[in-house]
Amino acid sequence: DQYLKFIIWRNPIDRAVSSFSEIKDVRRDGPFYITESMKWFKEKNIFKSFEMFIDEINGNFYDAHSFPQITFLKDKGIRINDIDETLLVETLEKDYKNLIEKYPNIISSPLLYMQSHNNKKLLNYVYNNIDIKNKIINLYSEDYEIYLKIKEKK
């Protein structure tokens, strides 16, 4: 209770696309042997591959990049209500500035630069495809509810 607790939360739809891109790169720091054996990974069409990815990870979050964000809090016994401040990735620079103004004693800063692996065509495809968008919202329902509450407060 003596420390300021804040998190940086990402829109689950954007995060799903980013997770897909990150896992598809087959980084050797994760379970790449599982990734390489999955049908979505072998599919050449990026849109179809993404849809297959969402279907295949449903109930099988085998790679940390695809875990719901809430998992990282729950694993540490932290509830969303335990968090003092929440910043959104999409407004991170502004949110961080407001945090510094509100808590001037903060001496270290989070990394404000986030490398984007997002494929803009894929993001556009997802945002314009209600079926896949709803699949992601259902898959990450708790994350999405939290995202909407945070966004509503801002």
mmCIF file of C-alpha atoms in Angstrom:
data_model
loop_
_atom_site.group_PDB
_atom_site.id
_atom_site.type_symbol
_atom_site.label_atom_id
_atom_site.label_comp_id
_atom_site.label_asym_id
_atom_site.label_seq_id
_atom_site.Cartn_x
_atom_site.Cartn_y
_atom_site.Cartn_z
ATOM 1 C CA ASP A 1 0.000 0.000 0.000
ATOM 2 C CA GLN A 2 2.961 2.342 0.333
ATOM 3 C CA TYR A 3 3.723 2.252 -3.403
ATOM 4 C CA LEU A 4 1.931 3.696 -6.391
ATOM 5 C CA LYS A 5 0.674 0.837 -8.514
ATOM 6 C CA PHE A 6 -0.034 1.522 -12.162
ATOM 7 C CA ILE A 7 -0.410 -0.607 -15.250
ATOM 8 C CA ILE A 8 -0.326 -0.021 -18.969
ATOM 9 C CA TRP A 9 -3.324 -1.681 -20.639
ATOM 10 C CA ARG A 10 -3.737 -2.412 -24.316
ATOM 11 C CA ASN A 11 -6.840 -2.681 -26.461
ATOM 12 C CA PRO A 12 -7.271 -6.480 -26.721
ATOM 13 C CA ILE A 13 -8.025 -6.301 -30.436
ATOM 14 C CA ASP A 14 -4.769 -4.470 -31.166
ATOM 15 C CA ARG A 15 -2.965 -6.792 -28.776
ATOM 16 C CA ALA A 16 -4.294 -9.908 -30.550
ATOM 17 C CA VAL A 17 -2.899 -8.673 -33.871
ATOM 18 C CA SER A 18 0.409 -7.788 -32.219
ATOM 19 C CA SER A 19 0.548 -11.177 -30.470
ATOM 20 C CA PHE A 20 -0.077 -12.944 -33.758
ATOM 21 C CA SER A 21 2.702 -10.980 -35.456
ATOM 22 C CA GLU A 22 5.120 -11.598 -32.592
ATOM 23 C CA ILE A 23 4.409 -15.333 -32.391
ATOM 24 C CA LYS A 24 4.466 -15.704 -36.187
ATOM 25 C CA ASP A 25 8.042 -14.380 -36.140
ATOM 26 C CA VAL A 26 8.867 -17.619 -34.245
ATOM 27 C CA ARG A 27 11.027 -16.096 -31.590
ATOM 28 C CA ARG A 28 13.151 -18.704 -29.919
ATOM 29 C CA ASP A 29 12.235 -17.453 -26.433
ATOM 30 C CA GLY A 30 8.835 -19.127 -26.525
ATOM 31 C CA PRO A 31 7.362 -22.504 -27.406
ATOM 32 C CA PHE A 32 8.313 -22.169 -31.061
ATOM 33 C CA TYR A 33 8.104 -25.929 -31.601
ATOM 34 C CA ILE A 34 4.355 -25.728 -30.900
ATOM 35 C CA THR A 35 3.942 -22.670 -33.137
ATOM 36 C CA GLU A 36 5.675 -24.355 -36.053
ATOM 37 C CA SER A 37 3.316 -27.338 -35.823
ATOM 38 C CA MET A 38 0.091 -25.339 -35.838
ATOM 39 C CA LYS A 39 -2.117 -25.013 -38.926
ATOM 40 C CA TRP A 40 -2.351 -21.216 -38.711
ATOM 41 C CA PHE A 41 1.434 -20.934 -38.872
ATOM 42 C CA LYS A 42 1.594 -22.898 -42.122
ATOM 43 C CA GLU A 43 -1.142 -20.858 -43.816
ATOM 44 C CA LYS A 44 0.278 -18.350 -46.328
ATOM 45 C CA ASN A 45 -2.696 -15.968 -46.510
ATOM 46 C CA ILE A 46 -2.153 -13.536 -43.613
ATOM 47 C CA PHE A 47 -5.871 -12.891 -43.046
ATOM 48 C CA LYS A 48 -6.811 -16.561 -43.061
ATOM 49 C CA SER A 49 -3.769 -17.336 -40.927
ATOM 50 C CA PHE A 50 -4.860 -14.755 -38.343
ATOM 51 C CA GLU A 51 -8.407 -16.140 -38.212
ATOM 52 C CA MET A 52 -7.011 -19.637 -37.748
ATOM 53 C CA PHE A 53 -4.688 -18.326 -35.021
ATOM 54 C CA ILE A 54 -7.641 -16.891 -33.090
ATOM 55 C CA ASP A 55 -9.537 -20.174 -33.449
ATOM 56 C CA GLU A 56 -6.546 -22.315 -32.465
ATOM 57 C CA ILE A 57 -5.527 -20.339 -29.383
ATOM 58 C CA ASN A 58 -9.099 -20.309 -28.070
ATOM 59 C CA GLY A 59 -8.680 -22.188 -24.818
ATOM 60 C CA ASN A 60 -5.025 -22.901 -25.581
ATOM 61 C CA PHE A 61 -2.952 -19.860 -24.715
ATOM 62 C CA TYR A 62 0.274 -21.800 -25.194
ATOM 63 C CA ASP A 63 2.512 -18.742 -25.692
ATOM 64 C CA ALA A 64 2.787 -15.864 -23.209
ATOM 65 C CA HIS A 65 2.369 -13.357 -26.054
ATOM 66 C CA SER A 66 -1.243 -14.506 -26.434
ATOM 67 C CA PHE A 67 -2.184 -14.687 -22.732
ATOM 68 C CA PRO A 68 -4.996 -12.399 -21.634
ATOM 69 C CA GLN A 69 -3.531 -9.358 -19.898
ATOM 70 C CA ILE A 70 -5.495 -10.067 -16.736
ATOM 71 C CA THR A 71 -3.532 -13.325 -16.377
ATOM 72 C CA PHE A 72 -0.389 -11.404 -15.454
ATOM 73 C CA LEU A 73 -2.207 -9.667 -12.609
ATOM 74 C CA LYS A 74 -4.037 -12.767 -11.370
ATOM 75 C CA ASP A 75 -0.800 -14.784 -11.335
ATOM 76 C CA LYS A 76 0.571 -12.275 -8.831
ATOM 77 C CA GLY A 77 -2.620 -12.135 -6.776
ATOM 78 C CA ILE A 78 -3.382 -8.591 -7.925
ATOM 79 C CA ARG A 79 -6.923 -7.462 -8.615
ATOM 80 C CA ILE A 80 -7.684 -4.626 -11.000
ATOM 81 C CA ASN A 81 -9.079 -2.694 -8.015
ATOM 82 C CA ASP A 82 -5.608 -2.867 -6.402
ATOM 83 C CA ILE A 83 -4.215 -0.663 -9.178
ATOM 84 C CA ASP A 84 -3.992 3.068 -8.453
ATOM 85 C CA GLU A 85 -3.652 4.321 -12.027
ATOM 86 C CA THR A 86 -4.149 2.781 -15.447
ATOM 87 C CA LEU A 87 -2.547 4.029 -18.643
ATOM 88 C CA LEU A 88 -3.693 3.000 -22.110
ATOM 89 C CA VAL A 89 -1.212 2.123 -24.831
ATOM 90 C CA GLU A 90 -3.146 4.174 -27.372
ATOM 91 C CA THR A 91 -2.820 7.323 -25.221
ATOM 92 C CA LEU A 92 0.349 6.385 -23.372
ATOM 93 C CA GLU A 93 2.287 9.600 -23.819
ATOM 94 C CA LYS A 94 -0.604 11.751 -22.577
ATOM 95 C CA ASP A 95 -1.504 9.310 -19.783
ATOM 96 C CA TYR A 96 2.073 9.168 -18.564
ATOM 97 C CA LYS A 97 2.335 12.958 -18.579
ATOM 98 C CA ASN A 98 -0.832 13.125 -16.453
ATOM 99 C CA LEU A 99 0.597 10.497 -14.098
ATOM 100 C CA ILE A 100 3.783 12.536 -13.609
ATOM 101 C CA GLU A 101 1.741 15.662 -12.940
ATOM 102 C CA LYS A 102 -0.407 13.852 -10.395
ATOM 103 C CA TYR A 103 2.553 12.070 -8.744
ATOM 104 C CA PRO A 104 5.562 14.407 -9.095
ATOM 105 C CA ASN A 105 7.782 12.173 -6.945
ATOM 106 C CA ILE A 106 7.995 9.486 -9.605
ATOM 107 C CA ILE A 107 11.673 9.311 -10.481
ATOM 108 C CA SER A 108 11.816 6.586 -13.101
ATOM 109 C CA SER A 109 9.781 6.305 -16.243
ATOM 110 C CA PRO A 110 8.445 3.322 -18.143
ATOM 111 C CA LEU A 111 9.590 2.713 -21.653
ATOM 112 C CA LEU A 112 7.279 4.946 -23.656
ATOM 113 C CA TYR A 113 8.398 3.558 -26.966
ATOM 114 C CA MET A 114 6.644 0.381 -27.945
ATOM 115 C CA GLN A 115 7.831 -1.347 -31.062
ATOM 116 C CA SER A 116 4.880 -2.050 -33.294
ATOM 117 C CA HIS A 117 4.752 -5.399 -34.978
ATOM 118 C CA ASN A 118 1.246 -4.659 -36.104
ATOM 119 C CA ASN A 119 0.472 -5.212 -39.712
ATOM 120 C CA LYS A 120 -1.693 -2.203 -40.580
ATOM 121 C CA LYS A 121 -3.500 -4.145 -43.307
ATOM 122 C CA LEU A 122 -4.273 -6.907 -40.836
ATOM 123 C CA LEU A 123 -5.480 -4.415 -38.209
ATOM 124 C CA ASN A 124 -7.728 -2.783 -40.796
ATOM 125 C CA TYR A 125 -9.033 -6.206 -41.822
ATOM 126 C CA VAL A 126 -9.825 -7.132 -38.209
ATOM 127 C CA TYR A 127 -11.553 -3.831 -37.404
ATOM 128 C CA ASN A 128 -13.702 -4.179 -40.531
ATOM 129 C CA ASN A 129 -14.607 -7.840 -39.950
ATOM 130 C CA ILE A 130 -17.268 -8.043 -37.251
ATOM 131 C CA ASP A 131 -17.009 -11.840 -36.950
ATOM 132 C CA ILE A 132 -13.278 -11.936 -36.198
ATOM 133 C CA LYS A 133 -13.549 -8.821 -34.055
ATOM 134 C CA ASN A 134 -16.273 -10.505 -31.970
ATOM 135 C CA LYS A 135 -14.189 -13.674 -31.692
ATOM 136 C CA ILE A 136 -11.341 -11.636 -30.222
ATOM 137 C CA ILE A 137 -13.671 -9.768 -27.874
ATOM 138 C CA ASN A 138 -15.096 -13.095 -26.666
ATOM 139 C CA LEU A 139 -11.665 -14.683 -26.383
ATOM 140 C CA TYR A 140 -10.344 -11.785 -24.315
ATOM 141 C CA SER A 141 -13.674 -10.831 -22.729
ATOM 142 C CA GLU A 142 -12.313 -9.925 -19.293
ATOM 143 C CA ASP A 143 -9.502 -7.860 -20.822
ATOM 144 C CA TYR A 144 -12.007 -6.140 -23.107
ATOM 145 C CA GLU A 145 -14.382 -5.281 -20.244
ATOM 146 C CA ILE A 146 -11.474 -3.748 -18.315
ATOM 147 C CA TYR A 147 -10.338 -1.873 -21.434
ATOM 148 C CA LEU A 148 -13.805 -0.366 -21.925
ATOM 149 C CA LYS A 149 -14.017 0.698 -18.265
ATOM 150 C CA ILE A 150 -10.583 2.347 -18.440
ATOM 151 C CA LYS A 151 -11.452 4.098 -21.678
ATOM 152 C CA GLU A 152 -14.759 5.293 -20.241
ATOM 153 C CA LYS A 153 -12.956 6.926 -17.298
ATOM 154 C CA LYS A 154 -10.568 8.856 -19.560
#
